[in-house]
GROMACS .gro file of N, CA and C in nm:
model
  198
    1MET      N    1  -2.719  -0.287  -0.237
    1MET     CA    2  -2.725  -0.193  -0.342
    1MET      C    3  -2.656  -0.254  -0.457
    2GLY      N    4  -2.709  -0.241  -0.584
    2GLY     CA    5  -2.644  -0.293  -0.695
    2GLY      C    6  -2.532  -0.201  -0.742
    3ARG      N    7  -2.457  -0.258  -0.851
    3ARG     CA    8  -2.332  -0.200  -0.905
    3ARG      C    9  -2.367  -0.069  -0.953
    4GLY      N   10  -2.471  -0.066  -1.028
    4GLY     CA   11  -2.506   0.076  -1.089
    4GLY      C   12  -2.511   0.201  -0.986
    5ARG      N   13  -2.612   0.163  -0.890
    5ARG     CA   14  -2.620   0.254  -0.781
    5ARG      C   15  -2.495   0.289  -0.700
    6GLN      N   16  -2.415   0.175  -0.681
    6GLN     CA   17  -2.285   0.209  -0.618
    6GLN      C   18  -2.177   0.295  -0.684
    7LYS      N   19  -2.193   0.269  -0.823
    7LYS     CA   20  -2.104   0.347  -0.924
    7LYS      C   21  -2.144   0.491  -0.928
    8ALA      N   22  -2.278   0.514  -0.913
    8ALA     CA   23  -2.328   0.639  -0.924
    8ALA      C   24  -2.296   0.723  -0.796
    9LYS      N   25  -2.299   0.645  -0.694
    9LYS     CA   26  -2.268   0.723  -0.555
    9LYS      C   27  -2.132   0.751  -0.556
   10HIS      N   28  -2.027   0.659  -0.598
   10HIS     CA   29  -1.892   0.706  -0.590
   10HIS      C   30  -1.858   0.815  -0.688
   11THR      N   31  -1.943   0.813  -0.814
   11THR     CA   32  -1.912   0.931  -0.902
   11THR      C   33  -1.955   1.056  -0.834
   12LYS      N   34  -2.068   1.062  -0.769
   12LYS     CA   35  -2.105   1.172  -0.724
   12LYS      C   36  -2.014   1.218  -0.611
   13VAL      N   37  -1.952   1.126  -0.523
   13VAL     CA   38  -1.875   1.182  -0.401
   13VAL      C   39  -1.728   1.231  -0.488
   14ALA      N   40  -1.690   1.161  -0.595
   14ALA     CA   41  -1.556   1.197  -0.646
   14ALA      C   42  -1.571   1.329  -0.717
   15ARG      N   43  -1.698   1.354  -0.765
   15ARG     CA   44  -1.739   1.502  -0.832
   15ARG      C   45  -1.725   1.604  -0.720
   16ASP      N   46  -1.791   1.568  -0.606
   16ASP     CA   47  -1.794   1.665  -0.497
   16ASP      C   48  -1.666   1.701  -0.450
   17LEU      N   49  -1.573   1.596  -0.436
   17LEU     CA   50  -1.439   1.619  -0.399
   17LEU      C   51  -1.354   1.706  -0.496
   18LYS      N   52  -1.383   1.674  -0.631
   18LYS     CA   53  -1.302   1.737  -0.740
   18LYS      C   54  -1.326   1.893  -0.731
   19TYR      N   55  -1.452   1.926  -0.715
   19TYR     CA   56  -1.493   2.066  -0.739
   19TYR      C   57  -1.516   2.133  -0.589
   20TYR      N   58  -1.475   2.071  -0.487
   20TYR     CA   59  -1.484   2.148  -0.354
   20TYR      C   60  -1.361   2.224  -0.330
   21SER      N   61  -1.367   2.351  -0.293
   21SER     CA   62  -1.251   2.431  -0.254
   21SER      C   63  -1.274   2.484  -0.132
   22PRO      N   64  -1.213   2.438  -0.027
   22PRO     CA   65  -1.240   2.481   0.103
   22PRO      C   66  -1.175   2.637   0.119
   23PRO      N   67  -1.238   2.719   0.214
   23PRO     CA   68  -1.186   2.854   0.200
   23PRO      C   69  -1.044   2.864   0.246
   24THR      N   70  -0.944   2.941   0.188
   24THR     CA   71  -0.827   2.944   0.219
   24THR      C   72  -0.788   3.068   0.302
   25ASP      N   73  -0.728   3.036   0.416
   25ASP     CA   74  -0.661   3.131   0.502
   25ASP      C   75  -0.544   3.192   0.471
   26LEU      N   76  -0.541   3.304   0.388
   26LEU     CA   77  -0.411   3.359   0.315
   26LEU      C   78  -0.322   3.413   0.430
   27THR      N   79  -0.376   3.468   0.544
   27THR     CA   80  -0.283   3.528   0.641
   27THR      C   81  -0.203   3.408   0.703
   28ALA      N   82  -0.270   3.295   0.734
   28ALA     CA   83  -0.205   3.168   0.799
   28ALA      C   84  -0.103   3.109   0.694
   29LEU      N   85  -0.121   3.116   0.580
   29LEU     CA   86  -0.035   3.083   0.466
   29LEU      C   87   0.100   3.159   0.460
   30GLN      N   88   0.065   3.292   0.484
   30GLN     CA   89   0.186   3.391   0.474
   30GLN      C   90   0.270   3.387   0.602
   31ARG      N   91   0.199   3.361   0.717
   31ARG     CA   92   0.274   3.339   0.843
   31ARG      C   93   0.366   3.209   0.821
   32GLU      N   94   0.305   3.100   0.778
   32GLU     CA   95   0.392   2.980   0.745
   32GLU      C   96   0.488   2.998   0.662
   33LEU      N   97   0.479   3.057   0.547
   33LEU     CA   98   0.588   3.076   0.458
   33LEU      C   99   0.699   3.158   0.517
   34GLN      N  100   0.656   3.276   0.591
   34GLN     CA  101   0.759   3.347   0.640
   34GLN      C  102   0.837   3.276   0.755
   35SER      N  103   0.766   3.198   0.826
   35SER     CA  104   0.849   3.126   0.937
   35SER      C  105   0.942   3.012   0.866
   36GLN      N  106   0.892   2.967   0.753
   36GLN     CA  107   1.000   2.867   0.705
   36GLN      C  108   1.120   2.947   0.618
   37ARG      N  109   1.088   3.050   0.580
   37ARG     CA  110   1.196   3.123   0.528
   37ARG      C  111   1.308   3.162   0.618
   38GLY      N  112   1.260   3.203   0.752
   38GLY     CA  113   1.332   3.241   0.862
   38GLY      C  114   1.423   3.125   0.904
   39GLU      N  115   1.359   3.013   0.914
   39GLU     CA  116   1.436   2.887   0.952
   39GLU      C  117   1.535   2.852   0.856
   40THR      N  118   1.514   2.857   0.731
   40THR     CA  119   1.628   2.816   0.635
   40THR      C  120   1.733   2.923   0.647
   41ALA      N  121   1.701   3.038   0.657
   41ALA     CA  122   1.822   3.150   0.655
   41ALA      C  123   1.894   3.126   0.790
   42SER      N  124   1.841   3.110   0.880
   42SER     CA  125   1.930   3.087   1.019
   42SER      C  126   1.960   2.959   1.041
   43SER      N  127   1.944   2.869   0.954
   43SER     CA  128   1.988   2.732   0.991
   43SER      C  129   2.144   2.707   0.990
   44ASN      N  130   2.185   2.744   0.883
   44ASN     CA  131   2.343   2.719   0.877
   44ASN      C  132   2.423   2.843   0.809
   45GLY      N  133   2.351   2.914   0.711
   45GLY     CA  134   2.403   3.019   0.660
   45GLY      C  135   2.471   2.999   0.531
   46ASP      N  136   2.538   2.882   0.511
   46ASP     CA  137   2.595   2.842   0.381
   46ASP      C  138   2.541   2.716   0.336
   47SER      N  139   2.451   2.725   0.256
   47SER     CA  140   2.376   2.601   0.200
   47SER      C  141   2.451   2.529   0.104
   48ARG      N  142   2.569   2.607   0.029
   48ARG     CA  143   2.629   2.552  -0.078
   48ARG      C  144   2.724   2.423  -0.031
   49ALA      N  145   2.767   2.434   0.082
   49ALA     CA  146   2.853   2.329   0.135
   49ALA      C  147   2.773   2.217   0.154
   50GLU      N  148   2.636   2.211   0.191
   50GLU     CA  149   2.554   2.111   0.220
   50GLU      C  150   2.520   2.041   0.091
   51ASP      N  151   2.492   2.119  -0.023
   51ASP     CA  152   2.460   2.069  -0.143
   51ASP      C  153   2.574   1.992  -0.204
   52SER      N  154   2.714   2.026  -0.187
   52SER     CA  155   2.823   1.963  -0.253
   52SER      C  156   2.838   1.833  -0.178
   53ASP      N  157   2.802   1.832  -0.041
   53ASP     CA  158   2.814   1.702   0.037
   53ASP      C  159   2.716   1.585  -0.016
   54ASP      N  160   2.586   1.668  -0.051
   54ASP     CA  161   2.494   1.565  -0.087
   54ASP      C  162   2.519   1.503  -0.222
   55ARG      N  163   2.576   1.583  -0.303
   55ARG     CA  164   2.617   1.528  -0.449
   55ARG      C  165   2.734   1.435  -0.415
   56ALA      N  166   2.808   1.443  -0.341
   56ALA     CA  167   2.927   1.346  -0.314
   56ALA      C  168   2.879   1.217  -0.285
   57ASP      N  169   2.780   1.223  -0.187
   57ASP     CA  170   2.722   1.095  -0.154
   57ASP      C  171   2.640   1.016  -0.273
   58GLU      N  172   2.585   1.093  -0.339
   58GLU     CA  173   2.528   1.029  -0.470
   58GLU      C  174   2.614   0.980  -0.569
   59ASP      N  175   2.735   1.030  -0.596
   59ASP     CA  176   2.820   0.976  -0.680
   59ASP      C  177   2.892   0.857  -0.624
   60ALA      N  178   2.903   0.841  -0.482
   60ALA     CA  179   2.977   0.738  -0.429
   60ALA      C  180   2.929   0.608  -0.460
   61PRO      N  181   3.009   0.487  -0.481
   61PRO     CA  182   2.948   0.359  -0.522
   61PRO      C  183   2.859   0.311  -0.418
   62SER      N  184   2.759   0.251  -0.435
   62SER     CA  185   2.673   0.195  -0.338
   62SER      C  186   2.688   0.032  -0.332
   63VAL      N  187   2.677  -0.010  -0.217
   63VAL     CA  188   2.699  -0.152  -0.197
   63VAL      C  189   2.557  -0.226  -0.243
   64TYR      N  190   2.461  -0.146  -0.236
   64TYR     CA  191   2.316  -0.212  -0.269
   64TYR      C  192   2.285  -0.193  -0.419
   65ARG      N  193   2.373  -0.131  -0.489
   65ARG     CA  194   2.346  -0.121  -0.636
   65ARG      C  195   2.398  -0.224  -0.721
   66ARG      N  196   2.323  -0.266  -0.834
   66ARG     CA  197   2.375  -0.381  -0.895
   66ARG      C  198   2.388  -0.345  -1.031
   0.00000   0.00000   0.00000
């Protein structure tokens, strides 16, 4: 197959992928989002303490930085 035919085939595949939109199952998406929201609320209760710990780690000097 020549380069022109190969490029045309790749262009066709890329165009098909770009404009393809699979059917969206909105009820499954809603269930997933609700389950994620439930996990974050029941995980620790106080996320501010975790956030401050993360920032403290970022501000600490690193052995690997130069």
